[in-house]
PDB file of C-alpha atoms in Angstrom:
ATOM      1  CA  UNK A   1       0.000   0.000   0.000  1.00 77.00           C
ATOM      2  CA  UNK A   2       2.998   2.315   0.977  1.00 85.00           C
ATOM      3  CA  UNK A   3       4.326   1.649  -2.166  1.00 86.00           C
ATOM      4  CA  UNK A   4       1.121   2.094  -4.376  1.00 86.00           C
ATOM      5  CA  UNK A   5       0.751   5.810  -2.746  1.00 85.00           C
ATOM      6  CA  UNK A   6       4.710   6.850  -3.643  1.00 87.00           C
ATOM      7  CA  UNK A   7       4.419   5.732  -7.042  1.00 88.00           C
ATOM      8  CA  UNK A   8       1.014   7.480  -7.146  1.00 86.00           C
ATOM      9  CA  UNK A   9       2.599  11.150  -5.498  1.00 84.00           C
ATOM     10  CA  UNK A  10       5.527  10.495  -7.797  1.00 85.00           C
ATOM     11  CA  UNK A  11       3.683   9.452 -11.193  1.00 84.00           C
ATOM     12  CA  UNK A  12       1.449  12.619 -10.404  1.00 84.00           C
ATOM     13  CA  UNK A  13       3.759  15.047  -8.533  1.00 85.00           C
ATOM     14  CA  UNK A  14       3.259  18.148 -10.910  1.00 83.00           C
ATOM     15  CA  UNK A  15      -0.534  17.926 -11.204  1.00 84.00           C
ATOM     16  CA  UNK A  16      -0.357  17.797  -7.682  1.00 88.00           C
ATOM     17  CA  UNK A  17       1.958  20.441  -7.032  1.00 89.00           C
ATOM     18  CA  UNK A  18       0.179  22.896  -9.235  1.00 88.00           C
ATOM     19  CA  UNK A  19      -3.203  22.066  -7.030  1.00 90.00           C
ATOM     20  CA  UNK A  20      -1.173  22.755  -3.682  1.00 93.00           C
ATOM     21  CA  UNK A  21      -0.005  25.920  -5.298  1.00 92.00           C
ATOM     22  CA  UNK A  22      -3.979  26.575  -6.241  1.00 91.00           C
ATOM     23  CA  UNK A  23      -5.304  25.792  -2.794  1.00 92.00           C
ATOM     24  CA  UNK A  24      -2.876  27.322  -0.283  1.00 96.00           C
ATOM     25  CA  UNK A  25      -3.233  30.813  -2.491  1.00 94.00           C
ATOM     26  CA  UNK A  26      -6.624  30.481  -2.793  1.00 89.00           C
ATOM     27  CA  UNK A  27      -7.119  29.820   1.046  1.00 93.00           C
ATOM     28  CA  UNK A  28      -5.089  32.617   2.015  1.00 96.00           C
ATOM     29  CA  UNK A  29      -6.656  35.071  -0.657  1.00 92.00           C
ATOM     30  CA  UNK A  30     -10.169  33.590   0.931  1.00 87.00           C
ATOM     31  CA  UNK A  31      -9.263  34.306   4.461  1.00 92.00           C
ATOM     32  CA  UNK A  32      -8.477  38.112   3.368  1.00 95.00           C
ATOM     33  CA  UNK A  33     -11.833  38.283   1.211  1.00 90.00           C
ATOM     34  CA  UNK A  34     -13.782  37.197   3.813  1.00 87.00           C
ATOM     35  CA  UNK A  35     -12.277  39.901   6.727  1.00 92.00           C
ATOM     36  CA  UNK A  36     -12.633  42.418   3.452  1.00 92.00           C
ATOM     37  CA  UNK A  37     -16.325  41.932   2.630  1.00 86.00           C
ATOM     38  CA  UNK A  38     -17.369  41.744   6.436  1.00 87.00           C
ATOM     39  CA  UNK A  39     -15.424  44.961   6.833  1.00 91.00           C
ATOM     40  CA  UNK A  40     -17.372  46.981   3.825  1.00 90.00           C
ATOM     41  CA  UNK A  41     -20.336  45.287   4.888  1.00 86.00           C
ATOM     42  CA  UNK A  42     -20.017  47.041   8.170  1.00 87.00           C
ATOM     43  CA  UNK A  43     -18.494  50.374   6.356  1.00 87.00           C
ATOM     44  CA  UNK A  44     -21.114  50.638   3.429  1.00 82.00           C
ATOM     45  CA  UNK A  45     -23.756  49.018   5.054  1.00 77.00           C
ATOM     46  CA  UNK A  46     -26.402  46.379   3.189  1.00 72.00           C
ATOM     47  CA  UNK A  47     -27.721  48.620   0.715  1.00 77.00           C
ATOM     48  CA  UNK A  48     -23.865  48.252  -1.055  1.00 80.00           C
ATOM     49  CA  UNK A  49     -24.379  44.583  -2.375  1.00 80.00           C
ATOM     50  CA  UNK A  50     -22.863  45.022  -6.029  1.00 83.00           C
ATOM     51  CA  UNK A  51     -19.971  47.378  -4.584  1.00 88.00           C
ATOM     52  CA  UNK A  52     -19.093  44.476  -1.840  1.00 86.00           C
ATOM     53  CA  UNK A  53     -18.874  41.753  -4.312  1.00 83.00           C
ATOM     54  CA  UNK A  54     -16.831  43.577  -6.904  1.00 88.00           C
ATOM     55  CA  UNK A  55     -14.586  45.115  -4.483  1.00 91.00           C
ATOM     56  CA  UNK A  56     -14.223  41.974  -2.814  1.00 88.00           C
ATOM     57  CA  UNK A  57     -13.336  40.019  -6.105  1.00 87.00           C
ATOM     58  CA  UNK A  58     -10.495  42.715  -6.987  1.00 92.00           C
ATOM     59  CA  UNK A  59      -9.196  42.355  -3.116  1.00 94.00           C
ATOM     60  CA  UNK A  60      -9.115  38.958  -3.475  1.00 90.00           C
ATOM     61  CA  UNK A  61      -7.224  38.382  -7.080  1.00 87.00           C
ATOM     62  CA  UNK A  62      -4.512  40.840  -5.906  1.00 94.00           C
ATOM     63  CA  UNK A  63      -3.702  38.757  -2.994  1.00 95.00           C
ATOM     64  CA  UNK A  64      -4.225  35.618  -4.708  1.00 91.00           C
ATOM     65  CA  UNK A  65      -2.255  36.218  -7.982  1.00 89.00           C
ATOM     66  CA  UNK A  66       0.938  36.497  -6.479  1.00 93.00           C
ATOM     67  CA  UNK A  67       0.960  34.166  -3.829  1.00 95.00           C
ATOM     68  CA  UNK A  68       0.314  31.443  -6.537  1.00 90.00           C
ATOM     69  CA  UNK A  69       2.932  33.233  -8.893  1.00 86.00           C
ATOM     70  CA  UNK A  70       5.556  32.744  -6.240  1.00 90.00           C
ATOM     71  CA  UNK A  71       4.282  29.026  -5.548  1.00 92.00           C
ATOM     72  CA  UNK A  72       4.355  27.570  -9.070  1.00 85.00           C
ATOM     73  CA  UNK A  73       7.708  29.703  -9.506  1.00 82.00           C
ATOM     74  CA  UNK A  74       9.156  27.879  -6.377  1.00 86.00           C
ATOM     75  CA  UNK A  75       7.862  24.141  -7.215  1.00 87.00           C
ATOM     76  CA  UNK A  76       8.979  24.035 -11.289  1.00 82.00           C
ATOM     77  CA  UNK A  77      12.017  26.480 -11.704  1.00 79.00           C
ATOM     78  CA  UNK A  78      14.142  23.448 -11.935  1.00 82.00           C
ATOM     79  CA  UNK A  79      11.736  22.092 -14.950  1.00 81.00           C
ATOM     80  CA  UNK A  80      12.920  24.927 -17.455  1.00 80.00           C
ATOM     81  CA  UNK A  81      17.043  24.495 -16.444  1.00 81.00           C
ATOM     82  CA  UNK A  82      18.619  22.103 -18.441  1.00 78.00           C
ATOM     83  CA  UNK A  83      20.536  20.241 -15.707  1.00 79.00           C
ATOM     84  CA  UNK A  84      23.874  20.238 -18.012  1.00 84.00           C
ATOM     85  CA  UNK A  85      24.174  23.510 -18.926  1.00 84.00           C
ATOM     86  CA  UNK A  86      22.221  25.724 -16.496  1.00 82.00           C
ATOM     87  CA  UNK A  87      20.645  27.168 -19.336  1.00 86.00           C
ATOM     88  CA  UNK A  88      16.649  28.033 -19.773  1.00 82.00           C
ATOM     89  CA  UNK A  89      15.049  25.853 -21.961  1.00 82.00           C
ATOM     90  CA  UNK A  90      12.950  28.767 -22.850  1.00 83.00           C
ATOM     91  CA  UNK A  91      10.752  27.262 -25.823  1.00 87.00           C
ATOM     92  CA  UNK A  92       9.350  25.165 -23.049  1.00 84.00           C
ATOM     93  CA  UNK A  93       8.963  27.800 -20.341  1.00 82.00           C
ATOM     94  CA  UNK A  94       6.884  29.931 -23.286  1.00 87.00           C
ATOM     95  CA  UNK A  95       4.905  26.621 -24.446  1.00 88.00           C
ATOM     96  CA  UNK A  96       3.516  26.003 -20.682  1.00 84.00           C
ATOM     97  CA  UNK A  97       2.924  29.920 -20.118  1.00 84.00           C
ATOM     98  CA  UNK A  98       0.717  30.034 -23.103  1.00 88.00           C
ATOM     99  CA  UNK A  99      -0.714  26.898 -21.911  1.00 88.00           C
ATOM    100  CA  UNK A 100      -1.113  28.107 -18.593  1.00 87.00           C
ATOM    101  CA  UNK A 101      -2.468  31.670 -19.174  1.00 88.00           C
ATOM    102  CA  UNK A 102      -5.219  29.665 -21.579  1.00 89.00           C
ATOM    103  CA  UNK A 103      -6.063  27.482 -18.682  1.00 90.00           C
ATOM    104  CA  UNK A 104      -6.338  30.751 -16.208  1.00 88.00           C
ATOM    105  CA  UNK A 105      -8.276  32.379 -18.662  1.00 91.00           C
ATOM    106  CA  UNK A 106     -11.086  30.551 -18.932  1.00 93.00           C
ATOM    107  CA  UNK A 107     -11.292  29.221 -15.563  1.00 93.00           C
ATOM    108  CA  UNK A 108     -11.176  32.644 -13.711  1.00 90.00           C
ATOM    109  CA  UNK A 109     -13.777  33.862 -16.032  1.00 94.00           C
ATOM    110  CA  UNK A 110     -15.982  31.030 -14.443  1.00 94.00           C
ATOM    111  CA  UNK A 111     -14.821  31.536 -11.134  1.00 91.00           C
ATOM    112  CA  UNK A 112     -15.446  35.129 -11.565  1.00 90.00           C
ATOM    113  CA  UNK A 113     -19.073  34.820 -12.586  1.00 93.00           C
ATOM    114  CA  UNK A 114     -19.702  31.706 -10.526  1.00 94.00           C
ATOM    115  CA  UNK A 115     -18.879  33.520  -7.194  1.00 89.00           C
ATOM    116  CA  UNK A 116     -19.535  37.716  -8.012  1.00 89.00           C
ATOM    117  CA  UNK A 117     -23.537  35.981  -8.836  1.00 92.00           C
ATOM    118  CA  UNK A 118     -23.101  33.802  -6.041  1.00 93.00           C
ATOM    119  CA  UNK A 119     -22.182  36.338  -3.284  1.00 88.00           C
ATOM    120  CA  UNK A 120     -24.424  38.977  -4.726  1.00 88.00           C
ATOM    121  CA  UNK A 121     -27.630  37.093  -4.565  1.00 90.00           C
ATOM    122  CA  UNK A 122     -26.653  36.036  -1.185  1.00 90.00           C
ATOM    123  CA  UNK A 123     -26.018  39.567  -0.209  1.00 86.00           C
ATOM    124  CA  UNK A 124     -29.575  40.750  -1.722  1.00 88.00           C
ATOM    125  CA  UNK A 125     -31.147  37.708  -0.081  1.00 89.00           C
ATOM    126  CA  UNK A 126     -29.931  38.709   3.774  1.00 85.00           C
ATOM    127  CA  UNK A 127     -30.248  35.542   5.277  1.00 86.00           C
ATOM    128  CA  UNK A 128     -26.807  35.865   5.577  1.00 87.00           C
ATOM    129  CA  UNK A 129     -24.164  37.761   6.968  1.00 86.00           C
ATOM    130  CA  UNK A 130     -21.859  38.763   4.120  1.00 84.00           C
ATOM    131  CA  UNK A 131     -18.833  36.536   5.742  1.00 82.00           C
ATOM    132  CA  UNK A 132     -21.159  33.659   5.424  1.00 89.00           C
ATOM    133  CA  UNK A 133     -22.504  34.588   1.426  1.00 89.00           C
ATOM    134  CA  UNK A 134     -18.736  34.954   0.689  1.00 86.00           C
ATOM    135  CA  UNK A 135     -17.896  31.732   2.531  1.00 89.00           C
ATOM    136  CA  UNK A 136     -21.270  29.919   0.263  1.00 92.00           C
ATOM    137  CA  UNK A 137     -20.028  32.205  -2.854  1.00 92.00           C
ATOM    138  CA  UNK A 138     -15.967  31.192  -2.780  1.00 87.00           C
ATOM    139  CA  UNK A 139     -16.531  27.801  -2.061  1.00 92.00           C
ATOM    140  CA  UNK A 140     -18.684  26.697  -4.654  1.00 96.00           C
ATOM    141  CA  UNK A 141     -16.965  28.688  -7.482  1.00 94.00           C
ATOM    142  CA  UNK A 142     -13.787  27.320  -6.119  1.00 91.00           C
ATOM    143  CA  UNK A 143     -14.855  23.640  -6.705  1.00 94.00           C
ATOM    144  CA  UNK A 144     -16.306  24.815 -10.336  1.00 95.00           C
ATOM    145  CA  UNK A 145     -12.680  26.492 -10.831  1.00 92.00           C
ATOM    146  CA  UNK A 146     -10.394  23.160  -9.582  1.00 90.00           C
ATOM    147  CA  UNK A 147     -12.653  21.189 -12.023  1.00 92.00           C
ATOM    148  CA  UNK A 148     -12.316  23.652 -14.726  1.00 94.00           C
ATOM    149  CA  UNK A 149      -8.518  24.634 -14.453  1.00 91.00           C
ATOM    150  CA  UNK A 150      -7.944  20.718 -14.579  1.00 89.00           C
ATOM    151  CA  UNK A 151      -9.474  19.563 -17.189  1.00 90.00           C
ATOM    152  CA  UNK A 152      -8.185  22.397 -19.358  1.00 91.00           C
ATOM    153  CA  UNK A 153      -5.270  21.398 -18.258  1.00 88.00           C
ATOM    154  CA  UNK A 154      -5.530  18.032 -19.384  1.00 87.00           C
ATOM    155  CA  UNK A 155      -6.762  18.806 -22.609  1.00 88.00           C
ATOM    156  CA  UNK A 156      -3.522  21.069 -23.246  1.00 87.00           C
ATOM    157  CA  UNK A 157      -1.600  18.442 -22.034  1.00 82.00           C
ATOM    158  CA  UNK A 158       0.079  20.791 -19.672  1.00 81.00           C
ATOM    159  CA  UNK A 159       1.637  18.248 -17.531  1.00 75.00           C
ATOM    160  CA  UNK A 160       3.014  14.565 -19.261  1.00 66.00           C
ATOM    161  CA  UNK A 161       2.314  11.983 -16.981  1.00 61.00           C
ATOM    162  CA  UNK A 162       4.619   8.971 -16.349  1.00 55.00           C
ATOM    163  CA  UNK A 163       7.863   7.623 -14.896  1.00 52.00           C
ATOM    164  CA  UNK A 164       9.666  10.896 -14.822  1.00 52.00           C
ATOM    165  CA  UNK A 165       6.690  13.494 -13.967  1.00 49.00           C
ATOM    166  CA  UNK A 166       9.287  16.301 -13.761  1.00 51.00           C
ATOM    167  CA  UNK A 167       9.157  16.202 -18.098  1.00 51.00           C
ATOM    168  CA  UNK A 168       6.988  18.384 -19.507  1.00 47.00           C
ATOM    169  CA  UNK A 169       4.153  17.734 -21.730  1.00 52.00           C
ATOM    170  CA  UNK A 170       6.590  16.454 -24.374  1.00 50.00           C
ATOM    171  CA  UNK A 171       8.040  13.087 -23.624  1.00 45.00           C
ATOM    172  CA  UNK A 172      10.873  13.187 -25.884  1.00 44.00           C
TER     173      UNK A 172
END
């Protein structure tokens, strides 16, 4: 069983990596959207609903954005270095950044109109406070966005997977 879960981790290390990377930004950029909507909540008061999701959406992207820059940087620098040379393999670093900013694209356009509807119909609704229709909003466009970012993923073959995982999408 030990075995089965190492060669699992190892045979999927990058998809897994760039989901780590995902999460622990996205938690971090949630925990500051959530003090930031409660606090214009209280500042603007209820009749603000539209104002407190957008503003909250633009809070939450810049503190997001860079914590996940810094993450992916810090897990796959080594994937772009030939190991020889100490050179950047730069076709390949351009090839996964097109492939990458395709992926974001349409998947934060989702998550952007899954959650700003989400957390402004929760807001107009009141049974909630807004930490709570953030809370409702974030998570469920954050489990449409996982899904979404994935797959594209997958269909841009982003990541090859196999023996060496640390390749890129090309096996050769």
């Amino acid at each position: 069983m030990k075995k089965a879960v190492k060669e699992f981790f190892r045979k999927y290390r990058d998809i897994l990596l760039l989901n780590k990377s995902i999460a622990v930004s996205g938690i971090i950029s949630f925990v500051i959207g959530m003090i930031f909507t409660e606090s214009y909540a209280g500042f603007a008061g209820p009749e603000s609903s539209i104002e407190n999701s957008i503003y909250t959406l633009v809070v939450g992207y810049a503190s997001y954005l860079p914590i996940f820059a810094y993450l992916f940087y810090r897990d796959n620098k080594d994937r772009y270095v030939d190991p020889y040379s100490s050179t950047i393999n730069s076709h390949k670093l351009i090839r996964d950044i097109r492939k990458l900013f395709a992926a974001f694209s349409v998947s934060e356009a989702v998550f952007i109109v899954t959650k700003t509807y989400i957390h402004f119909h929760q807001l107009e609704l009141g049974y909630l406070e807004p930490y709570q229709a953030y809370f409702v909003a974030e998570l469920i466009a954050w489990i449409v966005y996982f899904v979404s970012m994935n797959s594209i993923l997958k269909a841009v073959k982003m990541y090859w997977v196999g023996e060496n995982s640390r390749r890129l999408s090309d096996p050769s």
